[in-house]
Amino acid sequence: MRATPQRAGRRLGVRITAGAAVLALGTLAACSGGGGDSGKSHDAIIMWHGYTDVENKAITQLGQEWNAAHPDQKVNVTFAGSNDDALKKTLASFVSGKTPGVAYEYGSSITTLAQRSQTQDLTSLVKGTPSFQWNDFFPAARQAATTPDGKIYGVPALVDNLALVYNKKLFDAAGLSYPTANWTWDDFRNAARKLSEPSQHKYGWAYVNDGTEDTVWRYIAMLWQAGGDLLTPDGKKSAFDSPAGLAAMQLLHDMAVTDHSVYLDTGDGQYQNLFNSGKIGMLWTGPWDLGTINKDISYGAQFLPGKVTHATIAGPDNYMLFNKGDRTTAWAFVQWLDSAQTHLKFAIATGDLPLRQSETQLPGYKDFLKRYPANQVFVDNLSKNATKSRPNIPAYPKISQVLGTAVQSVLLGKAQPQAALDDARQQVDQILAGE
């Protein structure tokens, strides 16, 4: 359980808009001078990843294990730089012709990549390979690998979600009971208020308020908790300007502006230091942050508080295949990499959450929980509360930018919740209409 730079960056993946990536593509392409090979190296297909630290060590070991058992289907497992730059690098490789056979990609990149001819449509492979057991993956991960037309362009590489992490010592000092799985928004707000002493820079909760997707995805979780949704079922209109959307925005306003119980992080991650110093009582965060918590902090993890549901939001990432000539080996490799037995090895080594529901039934899963006990809540979330993913549509980065500004304005007290929603709705509907 530890945070790694690429995990922190992964949450910000939608910052890389398609337009920005295409601009970068032009720059890199100009430097590449073009080319024409398929990305093969030393008779092995290339797999790009952005893992560092223990994850890099674990994926390298798995690559060696695969190659030893498959001398005729070797894979060159290669660190290709931060996952934050995965989309940009992949698009550049399309121009240079030096395209990886397999690459780790943010879930938010799938719509951009699916529009490119080099990206392999995996629908027939996934659905035509019963042993792959597609439905064994958690629902949000399957959604994140699927475009709105039902085509599958990736297989899960990582799953995560948000849960409530709290400082037990601060709860004890305030005379508060620890959060339960049935906590309501009122329970959460009351606790945050009692944990706060703004004059001493102590806050009950922290919220990343830099206007990026890190600002937006917590709001979307609240929107779902209140029974609302981001878009209409056909994806053609906004749906967040609703009673549910207003309730979520009002809670943010009431806690940040009325109660002054929220530390508004500017995106520099100071909330982590403040949690460690006892200045913040609760976080909504993922398993990647657990490793940043000091060993002398006694903390607990629980489902997010709820209203209609206790929905959380997940940020699944994918392995995607590119070179058609590498398809057979690449598909065999990712099947093995995504098998319950292989991935559980990776999870035990790294603290990553299980990709498959069947992983939790393997004997080794007990070792995983023994090593990472706080991850149990995040694993339970995968089947109980992480039932949706953000829409896989090209317009999502623009929608996220609009919502980020709206949430930011409410948290700062610069706009009332309904006014912020009205303005955001108009902008998002224009985006969806292509205006």
CSV table of C-alpha atoms in Angstrom, one decimal:
chain,number,residue,atom,x,y,z
A,1,MET,CA,0.0,0.0,0.0
A,2,ARG,CA,1.8,3.1,-1.1
A,3,ALA,CA,1.3,5.9,-3.5
A,4,THR,CA,3.3,6.1,-6.6
A,5,PRO,CA,3.6,9.0,-8.9
A,6,GLN,CA,1.9,7.4,-11.8
A,7,ARG,CA,-1.1,6.5,-9.6
A,8,ALA,CA,-1.5,10.1,-8.4
A,9,GLY,CA,-1.2,11.2,-12.0
A,10,ARG,CA,-3.6,8.5,-13.2
A,11,ARG,CA,-6.5,10.3,-11.4
A,12,LEU,CA,-5.7,13.3,-13.6
A,13,GLY,CA,-5.7,11.4,-16.8
A,14,VAL,CA,-8.6,13.3,-18.4
A,15,ARG,CA,-6.5,16.4,-18.3
A,16,ILE,CA,-5.0,15.2,-21.5
A,17,THR,CA,-7.7,16.2,-23.9
A,18,ALA,CA,-7.8,14.8,-27.4
A,19,GLY,CA,-6.9,18.1,-28.8
A,20,ALA,CA,-3.8,18.5,-26.6
A,21,ALA,CA,-2.7,15.0,-27.5
A,22,VAL,CA,-3.1,15.6,-31.2
A,23,LEU,CA,-1.0,18.8,-30.8
A,24,ALA,CA,1.7,16.9,-29.0
A,25,LEU,CA,1.4,14.2,-31.7
A,26,GLY,CA,2.3,16.7,-34.3
A,27,THR,CA,5.4,17.8,-32.4
A,28,LEU,CA,6.6,14.3,-31.7
A,29,ALA,CA,5.9,13.2,-35.2
A,30,ALA,CA,8.0,16.0,-36.5
A,31,CYS,CA,10.9,14.8,-34.4
A,32,SER,CA,10.4,11.1,-35.3
A,33,GLY,CA,11.1,11.4,-39.0
A,34,GLY,CA,8.5,8.7,-39.6
A,35,GLY,CA,9.1,5.0,-39.9
A,36,GLY,CA,7.4,1.8,-40.8
A,37,ASP,CA,8.1,-1.1,-38.5
A,38,SER,CA,5.4,-2.6,-36.4
A,39,GLY,CA,7.0,-2.1,-33.1
A,40,LYS,CA,8.7,-5.4,-32.8
A,41,SER,CA,12.1,-5.6,-31.1
A,42,HIS,CA,14.4,-8.6,-31.0
A,43,ASP,CA,11.6,-10.9,-32.3
A,44,ALA,CA,9.4,-9.8,-29.3
A,45,ILE,CA,6.3,-7.7,-29.4
A,46,ILE,CA,6.6,-4.5,-27.3
A,47,MET,CA,4.4,-3.8,-24.3
A,48,TRP,CA,4.5,-0.2,-23.0
A,49,HIS,CA,3.7,0.6,-19.4
A,50,GLY,CA,4.3,3.5,-17.0
A,51,TYR,CA,4.7,1.5,-13.8
A,52,THR,CA,7.5,2.5,-11.4
A,53,ASP,CA,8.7,1.3,-8.1
A,54,VAL,CA,7.3,-2.1,-7.0
A,55,GLU,CA,4.8,-2.2,-9.9
A,56,ASN,CA,7.6,-1.9,-12.4
A,57,LYS,CA,9.5,-4.8,-10.7
A,58,ALA,CA,6.4,-6.9,-10.6
A,59,ILE,CA,5.4,-6.4,-14.2
A,60,THR,CA,9.0,-7.0,-15.3
A,61,GLN,CA,9.0,-10.3,-13.4
A,62,LEU,CA,5.8,-11.4,-15.0
A,63,GLY,CA,7.2,-10.6,-18.4
A,64,GLN,CA,10.2,-12.8,-17.7
A,65,GLU,CA,7.9,-15.5,-16.5
A,66,TRP,CA,5.8,-15.3,-19.7
A,67,ASN,CA,8.9,-15.3,-22.0
A,68,ALA,CA,10.4,-18.4,-20.2
A,69,ALA,CA,7.2,-20.3,-20.8
A,70,HIS,CA,6.5,-19.0,-24.3
A,71,PRO,CA,9.8,-18.8,-26.2
A,72,ASP,CA,7.9,-18.4,-29.5
A,73,GLN,CA,5.7,-15.6,-28.3
A,74,LYS,CA,8.1,-13.3,-26.4
A,75,VAL,CA,7.0,-9.9,-25.1
A,76,ASN,CA,9.4,-7.0,-24.5
A,77,VAL,CA,7.9,-5.4,-21.3
A,78,THR,CA,9.2,-1.8,-21.5
A,79,PHE,CA,8.8,1.2,-19.2
A,80,ALA,CA,7.8,3.9,-21.6
A,81,GLY,CA,7.6,6.9,-19.3
A,82,SER,CA,4.8,8.2,-17.1
A,83,ASN,CA,1.3,6.9,-17.7
A,84,ASP,CA,0.3,10.5,-17.8
A,85,ASP,CA,1.9,10.7,-21.2
A,86,ALA,CA,0.6,7.3,-22.5
A,87,LEU,CA,-2.0,8.7,-24.9
A,88,LYS,CA,0.4,11.3,-26.3
A,89,LYS,CA,3.1,8.8,-26.8
A,90,THR,CA,0.8,6.2,-28.4
A,91,LEU,CA,-0.6,8.8,-30.9
A,92,ALA,CA,2.9,9.8,-31.8
A,93,SER,CA,3.8,6.2,-32.4
A,94,PHE,CA,1.0,5.9,-34.9
A,95,VAL,CA,2.8,8.6,-37.0
A,96,SER,CA,6.3,7.2,-36.5
A,97,GLY,CA,5.2,3.6,-37.2
A,98,LYS,CA,6.9,2.4,-34.1
A,99,THR,CA,3.7,1.4,-32.4
A,100,PRO,CA,3.7,-0.9,-29.4
A,101,GLY,CA,1.9,-4.2,-29.6
A,102,VAL,CA,0.3,-3.6,-26.2
A,103,ALA,CA,0.2,-0.5,-24.0
A,104,TYR,CA,-1.2,0.6,-20.7
A,105,GLU,CA,-3.7,3.4,-21.3
A,106,TYR,CA,-5.9,5.5,-19.1
A,107,GLY,CA,-9.6,4.6,-19.3
A,108,SER,CA,-10.3,8.2,-20.4
A,109,SER,CA,-8.2,7.6,-23.5
A,110,ILE,CA,-10.3,4.9,-25.0
A,111,THR,CA,-12.6,7.0,-27.2
A,112,THR,CA,-9.6,8.9,-28.7
A,113,LEU,CA,-7.7,5.8,-29.5
A,114,ALA,CA,-10.7,3.8,-30.7
A,115,GLN,CA,-11.0,6.3,-33.6
A,116,ARG,CA,-7.6,5.3,-34.9
A,117,SER,CA,-7.1,2.5,-37.4
A,118,GLN,CA,-4.1,1.1,-35.5
A,119,THR,CA,-6.2,0.4,-32.4
A,120,GLN,CA,-7.5,-3.2,-32.3
A,121,ASP,CA,-11.2,-3.9,-31.9
A,122,LEU,CA,-11.1,-6.7,-29.3
A,123,THR,CA,-14.9,-7.4,-29.4
A,124,SER,CA,-14.7,-10.7,-31.3
A,125,LEU,CA,-11.7,-11.9,-29.2
A,126,VAL,CA,-13.2,-11.1,-25.9
A,127,LYS,CA,-16.7,-12.5,-26.7
A,128,GLY,CA,-15.3,-15.4,-28.7
A,129,THR,CA,-13.0,-16.6,-26.0
A,130,PRO,CA,-15.2,-18.1,-23.2
A,131,SER,CA,-12.2,-19.0,-21.1
A,132,PHE,CA,-11.4,-15.3,-20.9
A,133,GLN,CA,-14.6,-14.9,-18.7
A,134,TRP,CA,-15.3,-11.3,-19.6
A,135,ASN,CA,-18.2,-11.1,-17.0
A,136,ASP,CA,-15.7,-12.1,-14.3
A,137,PHE,CA,-14.3,-8.5,-14.4
A,138,PHE,CA,-16.0,-5.9,-12.3
A,139,PRO,CA,-18.8,-4.0,-14.0
A,140,ALA,CA,-17.2,-0.5,-14.0
A,141,ALA,CA,-14.0,-2.0,-15.6
A,142,ARG,CA,-16.0,-3.6,-18.4
A,143,GLN,CA,-17.8,-0.4,-19.1
A,144,ALA,CA,-14.5,1.5,-19.2
A,145,ALA,CA,-13.2,-0.8,-21.9
A,146,THR,CA,-16.3,-0.5,-24.0
A,147,THR,CA,-17.3,2.4,-26.3
A,148,PRO,CA,-20.9,3.6,-26.6
A,149,ASP,CA,-21.4,1.5,-29.7
A,150,GLY,CA,-20.7,-1.7,-27.6
A,151,LYS,CA,-17.3,-2.4,-29.1
A,152,ILE,CA,-14.5,-3.5,-26.7
A,153,TYR,CA,-11.2,-1.9,-27.3
A,154,GLY,CA,-9.3,-2.8,-24.1
A,155,VAL,CA,-9.1,-5.2,-21.3
A,156,PRO,CA,-8.8,-4.1,-17.6
A,157,ALA,CA,-5.3,-3.2,-16.4
A,158,LEU,CA,-6.2,-1.5,-13.1
A,159,VAL,CA,-9.4,-0.9,-11.1
A,160,ASP,CA,-9.8,1.4,-8.1
A,161,ASN,CA,-12.4,3.6,-6.5
A,162,LEU,CA,-13.0,6.1,-3.8
A,163,ALA,CA,-13.7,5.3,-0.2
A,164,LEU,CA,-13.8,7.3,3.1
A,165,VAL,CA,-10.6,7.2,5.0
A,166,TYR,CA,-10.7,8.6,8.5
A,167,ASN,CA,-8.3,9.4,11.4
A,168,LYS,CA,-9.5,7.4,14.4
A,169,LYS,CA,-7.7,9.5,17.0
A,170,LEU,CA,-9.5,12.7,15.8
A,171,PHE,CA,-12.8,10.9,15.9
A,172,ASP,CA,-12.1,9.7,19.5
A,173,ALA,CA,-11.1,13.2,20.6
A,174,ALA,CA,-14.3,14.7,19.1
A,175,GLY,CA,-16.5,12.0,20.8
A,176,LEU,CA,-17.6,10.7,17.4
A,177,SER,CA,-18.5,7.2,16.5
A,178,TYR,CA,-16.5,5.8,13.6
A,179,PRO,CA,-18.3,5.9,10.2
A,180,THR,CA,-20.4,3.0,9.3
A,181,ALA,CA,-21.5,1.4,6.0
A,182,ASN,CA,-24.9,3.1,6.5
A,183,TRP,CA,-23.6,6.6,7.1
A,184,THR,CA,-25.7,9.3,5.5
A,185,TRP,CA,-24.8,12.7,4.1
A,186,ASP,CA,-26.1,14.2,7.3
A,187,ASP,CA,-23.9,12.0,9.4
A,188,PHE,CA,-20.9,12.9,7.3
A,189,ARG,CA,-21.6,16.7,7.4
A,190,ASN,CA,-22.1,16.6,11.1
A,191,ALA,CA,-18.9,14.7,11.7
A,192,ALA,CA,-16.9,17.1,9.5
A,193,ARG,CA,-18.3,20.1,11.3
A,194,LYS,CA,-17.4,18.6,14.7
A,195,LEU,CA,-13.9,17.8,13.5
A,196,SER,CA,-13.3,21.3,12.2
A,197,GLU,CA,-11.6,24.2,13.9
A,198,PRO,CA,-11.0,26.6,11.0
A,199,SER,CA,-9.3,29.2,13.3
A,200,GLN,CA,-6.7,26.5,13.9
A,201,HIS,CA,-6.6,25.3,10.3
A,202,LYS,CA,-8.3,22.0,11.2
A,203,TYR,CA,-10.9,20.6,8.9
A,204,GLY,CA,-13.2,17.6,8.8
A,205,TRP,CA,-12.8,16.9,5.1
A,206,ALA,CA,-10.5,17.8,2.2
A,207,TYR,CA,-11.6,18.4,-1.4
A,208,VAL,CA,-9.3,18.8,-4.4
A,209,ASN,CA,-10.5,22.1,-5.9
A,210,ASP,CA,-8.2,22.8,-8.8
A,211,GLY,CA,-11.0,22.5,-11.4
A,212,THR,CA,-9.6,19.3,-12.9
A,213,GLU,CA,-11.1,15.8,-13.1
A,214,ASP,CA,-9.8,15.4,-9.5
A,215,THR,CA,-12.4,18.1,-8.6
A,216,VAL,CA,-15.1,16.6,-10.8
A,217,TRP,CA,-15.1,12.9,-10.0
A,218,ARG,CA,-16.0,13.4,-6.3
A,219,TYR,CA,-19.0,15.4,-7.4
A,220,ILE,CA,-20.1,12.7,-9.8
A,221,ALA,CA,-20.0,10.2,-7.0
A,222,MET,CA,-22.3,12.4,-5.0
A,223,LEU,CA,-24.6,12.9,-7.9
A,224,TRP,CA,-24.9,9.2,-8.3
A,225,GLN,CA,-25.4,8.8,-4.5
A,226,ALA,CA,-28.4,11.2,-4.7
A,227,GLY,CA,-29.9,9.1,-7.5
A,228,GLY,CA,-28.9,11.3,-10.4
A,229,ASP,CA,-26.8,10.9,-13.5
A,230,LEU,CA,-24.4,13.0,-15.6
A,231,LEU,CA,-26.1,12.5,-19.0
A,232,THR,CA,-29.4,11.3,-20.3
A,233,PRO,CA,-29.4,7.5,-21.2
A,234,ASP,CA,-28.8,8.3,-24.9
A,235,GLY,CA,-25.9,10.5,-24.0
A,236,LYS,CA,-27.2,13.4,-26.1
A,237,LYS,CA,-28.2,15.8,-23.2
A,238,SER,CA,-27.0,16.7,-19.8
A,239,ALA,CA,-28.9,15.3,-16.8
A,240,PHE,CA,-27.0,16.7,-13.8
A,241,ASP,CA,-29.1,19.8,-13.5
A,242,SER,CA,-31.6,17.8,-11.5
A,243,PRO,CA,-32.8,17.6,-7.9
A,244,ALA,CA,-30.0,15.1,-7.3
A,245,GLY,CA,-27.4,17.3,-8.9
A,246,LEU,CA,-28.6,20.3,-6.8
A,247,ALA,CA,-28.5,18.2,-3.6
A,248,ALA,CA,-24.9,17.2,-4.3
A,249,MET,CA,-23.9,20.8,-5.1
A,250,GLN,CA,-25.8,22.1,-2.1
A,251,LEU,CA,-23.9,19.7,0.2
A,252,LEU,CA,-20.6,21.0,-1.1
A,253,HIS,CA,-21.7,24.6,-0.6
A,254,ASP,CA,-23.0,24.0,2.9
A,255,MET,CA,-19.9,22.2,4.0
A,256,ALA,CA,-17.3,24.5,2.4
A,257,VAL,CA,-19.0,27.9,2.6
A,258,THR,CA,-21.5,27.6,5.5
A,259,ASP,CA,-19.6,25.2,7.8
A,260,HIS,CA,-16.1,25.9,6.8
A,261,SER,CA,-15.4,22.3,7.4
A,262,VAL,CA,-13.6,21.5,4.1
A,263,TYR,CA,-9.9,22.1,3.3
A,264,LEU,CA,-9.8,23.1,-0.4
A,265,ASP,CA,-6.7,21.6,-1.8
A,266,THR,CA,-5.3,23.5,-4.8
A,267,GLY,CA,-4.1,20.3,-6.5
A,268,ASP,CA,-0.7,20.1,-4.9
A,269,GLY,CA,-1.6,17.2,-2.6
A,270,GLN,CA,-1.2,19.1,0.6
A,271,TYR,CA,-4.2,17.3,2.0
A,272,GLN,CA,-2.0,14.2,2.4
A,273,ASN,CA,0.5,16.1,4.6
A,274,LEU,CA,-2.4,17.7,6.6
A,275,PHE,CA,-4.0,14.3,7.1
A,276,ASN,CA,-0.7,13.0,8.5
A,277,SER,CA,-0.4,16.0,10.8
A,278,GLY,CA,-3.9,15.6,12.3
A,279,LYS,CA,-5.3,18.7,10.6
A,280,ILE,CA,-7.8,16.8,8.4
A,281,GLY,CA,-10.2,14.2,9.8
A,282,MET,CA,-11.5,12.5,6.6
A,283,LEU,CA,-10.5,12.0,3.0
A,284,TRP,CA,-12.4,10.6,0.0
A,285,THR,CA,-9.5,8.8,-1.7
A,286,GLY,CA,-8.4,5.6,-3.3
A,287,PRO,CA,-6.0,2.8,-2.3
A,288,TRP,CA,-3.1,4.7,-3.9
A,289,ASP,CA,-3.1,7.2,-1.0
A,290,LEU,CA,-2.9,4.6,1.8
A,291,GLY,CA,0.8,4.3,1.5
A,292,THR,CA,1.3,8.0,2.1
A,293,ILE,CA,-0.3,7.8,5.6
A,294,ASN,CA,2.2,7.8,8.4
A,295,LYS,CA,2.6,4.6,10.3
A,296,ASP,CA,1.7,6.3,13.6
A,297,ILE,CA,-1.7,7.4,12.2
A,298,SER,CA,-4.5,5.0,13.2
A,299,TYR,CA,-6.9,5.1,10.4
A,300,GLY,CA,-10.0,3.3,9.1
A,301,ALA,CA,-11.7,3.0,5.7
A,302,GLN,CA,-15.4,2.8,5.0
A,303,PHE,CA,-17.8,3.2,2.1
A,304,LEU,CA,-18.6,6.7,1.1
A,305,PRO,CA,-21.6,8.2,2.9
A,306,GLY,CA,-24.9,7.9,1.1
A,307,LYS,CA,-28.2,9.5,0.3
A,308,VAL,CA,-30.1,7.1,-2.1
A,309,THR,CA,-27.1,4.9,-2.6
A,310,HIS,CA,-23.5,4.7,-1.4
A,311,ALA,CA,-22.2,4.9,-5.0
A,312,THR,CA,-18.5,5.5,-5.5
A,313,ILE,CA,-16.7,6.3,-8.7
A,314,ALA,CA,-14.0,4.1,-10.3
A,315,GLY,CA,-11.1,5.0,-12.6
A,316,PRO,CA,-10.4,1.8,-14.5
A,317,ASP,CA,-7.5,1.7,-16.9
A,318,ASN,CA,-6.9,-0.7,-19.8
A,319,TYR,CA,-4.4,-2.7,-21.8
A,320,MET,CA,-5.0,-1.9,-25.4
A,321,LEU,CA,-3.6,-3.7,-28.5
A,322,PHE,CA,-2.4,-1.9,-31.6
A,323,ASN,CA,-0.4,-3.7,-34.2
A,324,LYS,CA,-2.5,-6.1,-36.3
A,325,GLY,CA,0.6,-8.3,-37.0
A,326,ASP,CA,1.2,-8.7,-33.2
A,327,ARG,CA,-2.4,-9.5,-32.5
A,328,THR,CA,-2.1,-13.2,-31.8
A,329,THR,CA,0.8,-12.9,-29.3
A,330,ALA,CA,-0.5,-9.8,-27.8
A,331,TRP,CA,-3.9,-11.3,-27.1
A,332,ALA,CA,-2.4,-14.5,-25.7
A,333,PHE,CA,-0.2,-12.3,-23.4
A,334,VAL,CA,-3.0,-10.1,-22.0
A,335,GLN,CA,-5.2,-13.1,-21.5
A,336,TRP,CA,-2.5,-14.6,-19.3
A,337,LEU,CA,-1.7,-11.2,-17.6
A,338,ASP,CA,-5.4,-10.7,-16.8
A,339,SER,CA,-6.0,-14.3,-15.6
A,340,ALA,CA,-7.0,-14.5,-11.9
A,341,GLN,CA,-3.9,-16.4,-10.9
A,342,THR,CA,-1.4,-14.1,-12.7
A,343,HIS,CA,-3.0,-10.9,-11.6
A,344,LEU,CA,-3.3,-12.0,-8.0
A,345,LYS,CA,0.5,-12.4,-8.0
A,346,PHE,CA,0.7,-8.8,-9.2
A,347,ALA,CA,-1.8,-7.6,-6.6
A,348,ILE,CA,0.0,-9.2,-3.7
A,349,ALA,CA,3.3,-7.7,-4.8
A,350,THR,CA,1.9,-4.2,-5.4
A,351,GLY,CA,-1.4,-3.6,-3.5
A,352,ASP,CA,-3.4,-3.1,-6.7
A,353,LEU,CA,-7.0,-4.2,-6.3
A,354,PRO,CA,-8.1,-7.5,-7.8
A,355,LEU,CA,-9.2,-7.2,-11.4
A,356,ARG,CA,-11.5,-10.2,-11.4
A,357,GLN,CA,-14.2,-11.3,-9.0
A,358,SER,CA,-12.7,-14.8,-9.0
A,359,GLU,CA,-9.4,-13.5,-7.7
A,360,THR,CA,-11.1,-13.0,-4.3
A,361,GLN,CA,-11.9,-16.8,-4.3
A,362,LEU,CA,-8.3,-17.9,-4.7
A,363,PRO,CA,-6.4,-19.1,-1.6
A,364,GLY,CA,-3.8,-16.4,-2.1
A,365,TYR,CA,-6.4,-13.7,-1.7
A,366,LYS,CA,-6.0,-14.2,2.1
A,367,ASP,CA,-2.4,-13.2,1.7
A,368,PHE,CA,-3.4,-10.1,-0.2
A,369,LEU,CA,-5.8,-8.9,2.6
A,370,LYS,CA,-3.3,-9.8,5.3
A,371,ARG,CA,-0.8,-7.6,3.6
A,372,TYR,CA,-3.2,-4.8,2.7
A,373,PRO,CA,-6.1,-5.0,5.2
A,374,ALA,CA,-7.5,-1.6,4.5
A,375,ASN,CA,-8.1,-2.6,0.9
A,376,GLN,CA,-11.0,-4.8,1.9
A,377,VAL,CA,-13.4,-1.8,1.7
A,378,PHE,CA,-12.1,-0.8,-1.8
A,379,VAL,CA,-12.6,-4.4,-3.0
A,380,ASP,CA,-16.1,-4.6,-1.5
A,381,ASN,CA,-16.8,-1.3,-3.3
A,382,LEU,CA,-15.9,-2.9,-6.7
A,383,SER,CA,-19.0,-5.2,-6.5
A,384,LYS,CA,-21.4,-3.2,-4.4
A,385,ASN,CA,-20.9,0.5,-5.1
A,386,ALA,CA,-18.7,1.0,-8.2
A,387,THR,CA,-21.4,0.1,-10.7
A,388,LYS,CA,-20.9,2.9,-13.2
A,389,SER,CA,-18.1,4.4,-15.1
A,390,ARG,CA,-17.8,7.9,-16.6
A,391,PRO,CA,-19.2,8.1,-20.1
A,392,ASN,CA,-16.8,6.9,-22.8
A,393,ILE,CA,-17.5,9.7,-25.2
A,394,PRO,CA,-15.1,12.1,-27.0
A,395,ALA,CA,-16.8,15.1,-25.4
A,396,TYR,CA,-16.1,14.0,-21.8
A,397,PRO,CA,-12.9,16.0,-21.3
A,398,LYS,CA,-14.8,19.2,-22.3
A,399,ILE,CA,-17.7,18.2,-20.1
A,400,SER,CA,-15.3,17.6,-17.2
A,401,GLN,CA,-13.8,21.1,-17.7
A,402,VAL,CA,-17.2,22.7,-17.5
A,403,LEU,CA,-18.2,20.8,-14.4
A,404,GLY,CA,-14.8,21.4,-12.8
A,405,THR,CA,-15.4,25.1,-13.1
A,406,ALA,CA,-18.9,24.8,-11.7
A,407,VAL,CA,-17.9,22.8,-8.6
A,408,GLN,CA,-14.9,25.1,-8.0
A,409,SER,CA,-17.1,28.2,-8.1
A,410,VAL,CA,-19.6,26.7,-5.6
A,411,LEU,CA,-16.9,25.5,-3.2
A,412,LEU,CA,-15.3,29.0,-3.2
A,413,GLY,CA,-18.7,30.6,-2.6
A,414,LYS,CA,-18.5,32.5,-5.9
A,415,ALA,CA,-21.7,30.9,-7.3
A,416,GLN,CA,-24.9,29.5,-5.8
A,417,PRO,CA,-25.5,25.8,-6.5
A,418,GLN,CA,-28.5,26.3,-8.8
A,419,ALA,CA,-26.9,29.1,-10.8
A,420,ALA,CA,-23.7,27.0,-11.2
A,421,LEU,CA,-25.7,24.0,-12.4
A,422,ASP,CA,-27.8,26.1,-14.9
A,423,ASP,CA,-24.7,27.6,-16.4
A,424,ALA,CA,-22.9,24.2,-16.6
A,425,ARG,CA,-26.0,22.6,-18.2
A,426,GLN,CA,-26.2,25.2,-21.0
A,427,GLN,CA,-22.5,24.7,-21.8
A,428,VAL,CA,-22.6,20.9,-21.7
A,429,ASP,CA,-25.7,20.8,-23.9
A,430,GLN,CA,-23.9,23.0,-26.4
A,431,ILE,CA,-20.9,20.7,-26.3
A,432,LEU,CA,-23.0,17.6,-26.9
A,433,ALA,CA,-24.8,19.4,-29.7
A,434,GLY,CA,-21.5,20.0,-31.3
A,435,GLU,CA,-22.0,23.8,-31.2
